[in-house]
mmCIF file of C-alpha atoms in Angstrom:
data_model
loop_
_atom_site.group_PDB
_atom_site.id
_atom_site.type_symbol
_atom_site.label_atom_id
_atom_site.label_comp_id
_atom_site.label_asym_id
_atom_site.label_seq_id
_atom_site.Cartn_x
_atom_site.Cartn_y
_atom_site.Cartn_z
ATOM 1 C CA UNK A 263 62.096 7.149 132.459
ATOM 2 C CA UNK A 264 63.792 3.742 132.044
ATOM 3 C CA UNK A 265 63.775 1.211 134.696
ATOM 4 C CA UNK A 266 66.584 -0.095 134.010
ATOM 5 C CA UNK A 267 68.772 2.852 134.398
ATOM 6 C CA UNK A 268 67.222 3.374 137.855
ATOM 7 C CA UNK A 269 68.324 -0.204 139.103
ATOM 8 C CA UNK A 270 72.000 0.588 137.895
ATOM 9 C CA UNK A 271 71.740 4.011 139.606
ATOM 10 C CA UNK A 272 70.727 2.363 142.987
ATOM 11 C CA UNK A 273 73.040 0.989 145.719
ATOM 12 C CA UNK A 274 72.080 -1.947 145.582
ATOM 13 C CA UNK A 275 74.657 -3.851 143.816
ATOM 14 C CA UNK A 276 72.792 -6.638 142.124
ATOM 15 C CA UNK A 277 68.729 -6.372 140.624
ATOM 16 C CA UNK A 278 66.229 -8.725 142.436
ATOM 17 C CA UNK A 279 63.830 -10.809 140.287
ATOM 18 C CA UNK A 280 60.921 -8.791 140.941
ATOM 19 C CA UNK A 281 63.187 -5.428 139.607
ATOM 20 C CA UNK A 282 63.442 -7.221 136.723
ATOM 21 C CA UNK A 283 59.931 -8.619 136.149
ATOM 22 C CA UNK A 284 58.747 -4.636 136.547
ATOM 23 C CA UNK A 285 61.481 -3.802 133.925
ATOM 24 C CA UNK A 286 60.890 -6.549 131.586
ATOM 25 C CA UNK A 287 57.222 -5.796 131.622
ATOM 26 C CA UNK A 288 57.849 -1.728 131.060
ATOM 27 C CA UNK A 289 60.791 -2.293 128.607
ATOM 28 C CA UNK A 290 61.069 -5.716 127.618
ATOM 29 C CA UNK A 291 64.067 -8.157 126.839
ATOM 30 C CA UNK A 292 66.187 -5.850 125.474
ATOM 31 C CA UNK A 293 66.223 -3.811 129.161
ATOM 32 C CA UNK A 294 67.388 -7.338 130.612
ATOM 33 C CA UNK A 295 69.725 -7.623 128.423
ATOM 34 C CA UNK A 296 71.611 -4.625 128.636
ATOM 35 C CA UNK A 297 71.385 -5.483 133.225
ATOM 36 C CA UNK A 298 72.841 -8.370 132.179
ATOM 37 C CA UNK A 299 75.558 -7.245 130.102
ATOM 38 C CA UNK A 300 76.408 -4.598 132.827
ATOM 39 C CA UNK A 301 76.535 -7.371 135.530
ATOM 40 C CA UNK A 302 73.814 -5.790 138.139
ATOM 41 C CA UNK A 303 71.012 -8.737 136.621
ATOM 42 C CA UNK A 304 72.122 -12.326 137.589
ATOM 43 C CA UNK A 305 71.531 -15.448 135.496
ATOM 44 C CA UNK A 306 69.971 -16.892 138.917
ATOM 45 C CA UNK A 307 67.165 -13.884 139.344
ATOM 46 C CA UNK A 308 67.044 -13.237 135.765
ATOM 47 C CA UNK A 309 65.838 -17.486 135.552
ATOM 48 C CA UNK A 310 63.723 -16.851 138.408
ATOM 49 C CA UNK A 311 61.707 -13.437 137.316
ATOM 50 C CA UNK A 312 60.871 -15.702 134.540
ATOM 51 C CA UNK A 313 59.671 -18.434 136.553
ATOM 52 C CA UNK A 314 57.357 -15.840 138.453
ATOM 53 C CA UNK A 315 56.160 -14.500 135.275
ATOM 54 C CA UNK A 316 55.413 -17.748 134.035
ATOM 55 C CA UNK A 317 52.785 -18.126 136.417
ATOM 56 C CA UNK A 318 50.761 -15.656 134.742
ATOM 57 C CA UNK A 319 49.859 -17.380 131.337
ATOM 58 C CA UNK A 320 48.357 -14.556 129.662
ATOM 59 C CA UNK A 321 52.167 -13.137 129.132
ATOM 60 C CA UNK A 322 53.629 -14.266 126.240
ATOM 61 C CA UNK A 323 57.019 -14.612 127.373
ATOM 62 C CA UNK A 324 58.010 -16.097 124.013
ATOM 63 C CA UNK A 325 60.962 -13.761 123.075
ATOM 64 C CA UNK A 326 62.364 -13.926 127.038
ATOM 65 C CA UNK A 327 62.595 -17.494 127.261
ATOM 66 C CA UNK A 328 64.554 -17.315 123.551
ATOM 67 C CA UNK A 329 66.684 -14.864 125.205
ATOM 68 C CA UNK A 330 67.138 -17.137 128.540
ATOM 69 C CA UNK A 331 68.002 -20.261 126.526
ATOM 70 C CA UNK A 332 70.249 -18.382 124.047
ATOM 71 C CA UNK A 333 72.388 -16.339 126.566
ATOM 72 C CA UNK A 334 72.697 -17.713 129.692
ATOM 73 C CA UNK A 335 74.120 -21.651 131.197
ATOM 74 C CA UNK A 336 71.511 -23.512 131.336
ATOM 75 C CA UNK A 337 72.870 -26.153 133.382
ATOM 76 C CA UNK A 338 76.076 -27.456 135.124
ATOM 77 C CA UNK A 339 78.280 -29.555 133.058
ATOM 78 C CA UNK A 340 80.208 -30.024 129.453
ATOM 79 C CA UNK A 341 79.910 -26.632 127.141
ATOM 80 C CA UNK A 342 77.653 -27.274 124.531
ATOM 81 C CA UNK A 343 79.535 -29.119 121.391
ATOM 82 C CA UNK A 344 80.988 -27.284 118.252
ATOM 83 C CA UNK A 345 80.008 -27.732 114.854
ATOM 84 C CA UNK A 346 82.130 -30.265 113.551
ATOM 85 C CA UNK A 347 83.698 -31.537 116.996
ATOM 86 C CA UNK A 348 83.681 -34.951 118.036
ATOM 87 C CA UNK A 349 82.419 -36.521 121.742
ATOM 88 C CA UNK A 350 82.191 -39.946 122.590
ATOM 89 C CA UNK A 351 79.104 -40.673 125.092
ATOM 90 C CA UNK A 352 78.040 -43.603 127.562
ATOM 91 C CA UNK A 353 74.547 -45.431 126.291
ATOM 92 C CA UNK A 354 72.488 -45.240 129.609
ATOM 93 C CA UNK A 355 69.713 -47.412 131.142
ATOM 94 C CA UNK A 356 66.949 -46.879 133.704
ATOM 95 C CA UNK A 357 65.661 -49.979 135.373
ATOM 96 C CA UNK A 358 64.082 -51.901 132.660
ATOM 97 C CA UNK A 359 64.373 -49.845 129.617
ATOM 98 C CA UNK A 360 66.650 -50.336 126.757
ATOM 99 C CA UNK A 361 69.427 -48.290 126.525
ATOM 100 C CA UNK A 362 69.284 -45.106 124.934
ATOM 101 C CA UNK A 363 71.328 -41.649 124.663
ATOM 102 C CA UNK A 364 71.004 -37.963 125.944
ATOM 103 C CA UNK A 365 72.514 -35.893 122.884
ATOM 104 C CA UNK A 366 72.783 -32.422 124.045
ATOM 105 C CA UNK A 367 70.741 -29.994 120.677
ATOM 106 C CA UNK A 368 72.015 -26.656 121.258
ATOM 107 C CA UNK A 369 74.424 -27.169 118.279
ATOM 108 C CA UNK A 370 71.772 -27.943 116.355
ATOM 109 C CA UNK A 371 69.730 -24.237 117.178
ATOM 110 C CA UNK A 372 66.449 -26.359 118.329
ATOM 111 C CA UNK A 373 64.204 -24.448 120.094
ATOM 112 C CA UNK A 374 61.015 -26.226 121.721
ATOM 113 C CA UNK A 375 58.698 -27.709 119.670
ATOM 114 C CA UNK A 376 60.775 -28.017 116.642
ATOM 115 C CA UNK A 377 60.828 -31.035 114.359
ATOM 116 C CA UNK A 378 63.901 -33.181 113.816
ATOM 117 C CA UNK A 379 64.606 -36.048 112.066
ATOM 118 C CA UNK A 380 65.866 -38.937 113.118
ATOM 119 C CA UNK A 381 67.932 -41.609 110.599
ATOM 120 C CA UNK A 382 68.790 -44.824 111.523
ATOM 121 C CA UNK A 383 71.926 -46.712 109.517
ATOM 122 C CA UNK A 384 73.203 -49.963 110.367
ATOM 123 C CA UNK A 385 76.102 -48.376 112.459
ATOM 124 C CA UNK A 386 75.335 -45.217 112.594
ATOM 125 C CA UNK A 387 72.191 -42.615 113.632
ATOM 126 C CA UNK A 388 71.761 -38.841 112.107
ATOM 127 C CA UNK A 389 70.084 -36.234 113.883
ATOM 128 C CA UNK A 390 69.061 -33.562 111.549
ATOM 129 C CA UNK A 391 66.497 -30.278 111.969
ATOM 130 C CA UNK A 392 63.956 -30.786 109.904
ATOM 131 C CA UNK A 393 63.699 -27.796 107.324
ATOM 132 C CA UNK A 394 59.843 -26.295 108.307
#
């Protein structure tokens, strides 16, 4: 019996994030997936089940959180940038630092805990993943 088909079957229109900590549990990412897909899971409850299974650190929620950051808006704001597009950003400052930028890595396919390197030119500074 899948879990997943059950929610969709119910009358409930959208899942709740504990539905879909049972289901990723039974079935995994692929189950949240397809609720997502089908529009009963919500990025909101889909964020928090894995904020409640977090908790727990004995489940490795490894492949989820992939899933989370790959698939779903992980903040409000500017889409991410496209390879080869252009943006021009404001240096920033808080209190007594120097400045310094917030470059957005998405484009880059970083995941946590990645290296990257970091060039710096006389005008000019290259981000670049660092082959592993």
């Amino acid at each position: 019996m899948h879990l997943h088909k059950e929610i969709q079957k119910s009358r409930r229109q959208k899942s709740s994030y504990k539905d879909l900590q049972i289901v990723y549990l039974s079935e995994g990412v692929s189950a949240i997936s397809k609720l997502y897909a089908g529009g009963t899971a919500s990025s909101i409850a889909i964020k928090k089940a894995l904020r409640a299974l977090a908790v727990n650190k004995q489940i490795n929620l490894d492949s989820f959180e992939r899933w989370v950051v790959q698939n779903l808006p992980t903040h409000r704001g500017r889409a991410t940038p496209k390879e080869g597009s252009r943006r021009i950003y404001r240096a920033q400052r808080v209190h007594n630092s120097g400045p310094f930028l917030r470059l957005p890595l998405n484009s880059l396919k970083i995941e946590k805990g990645e290296l990257i390197s970091v060039k710096f030119e006389k005008n000019q500074i290259v981000v670049q993943k660092e082959q592993q």
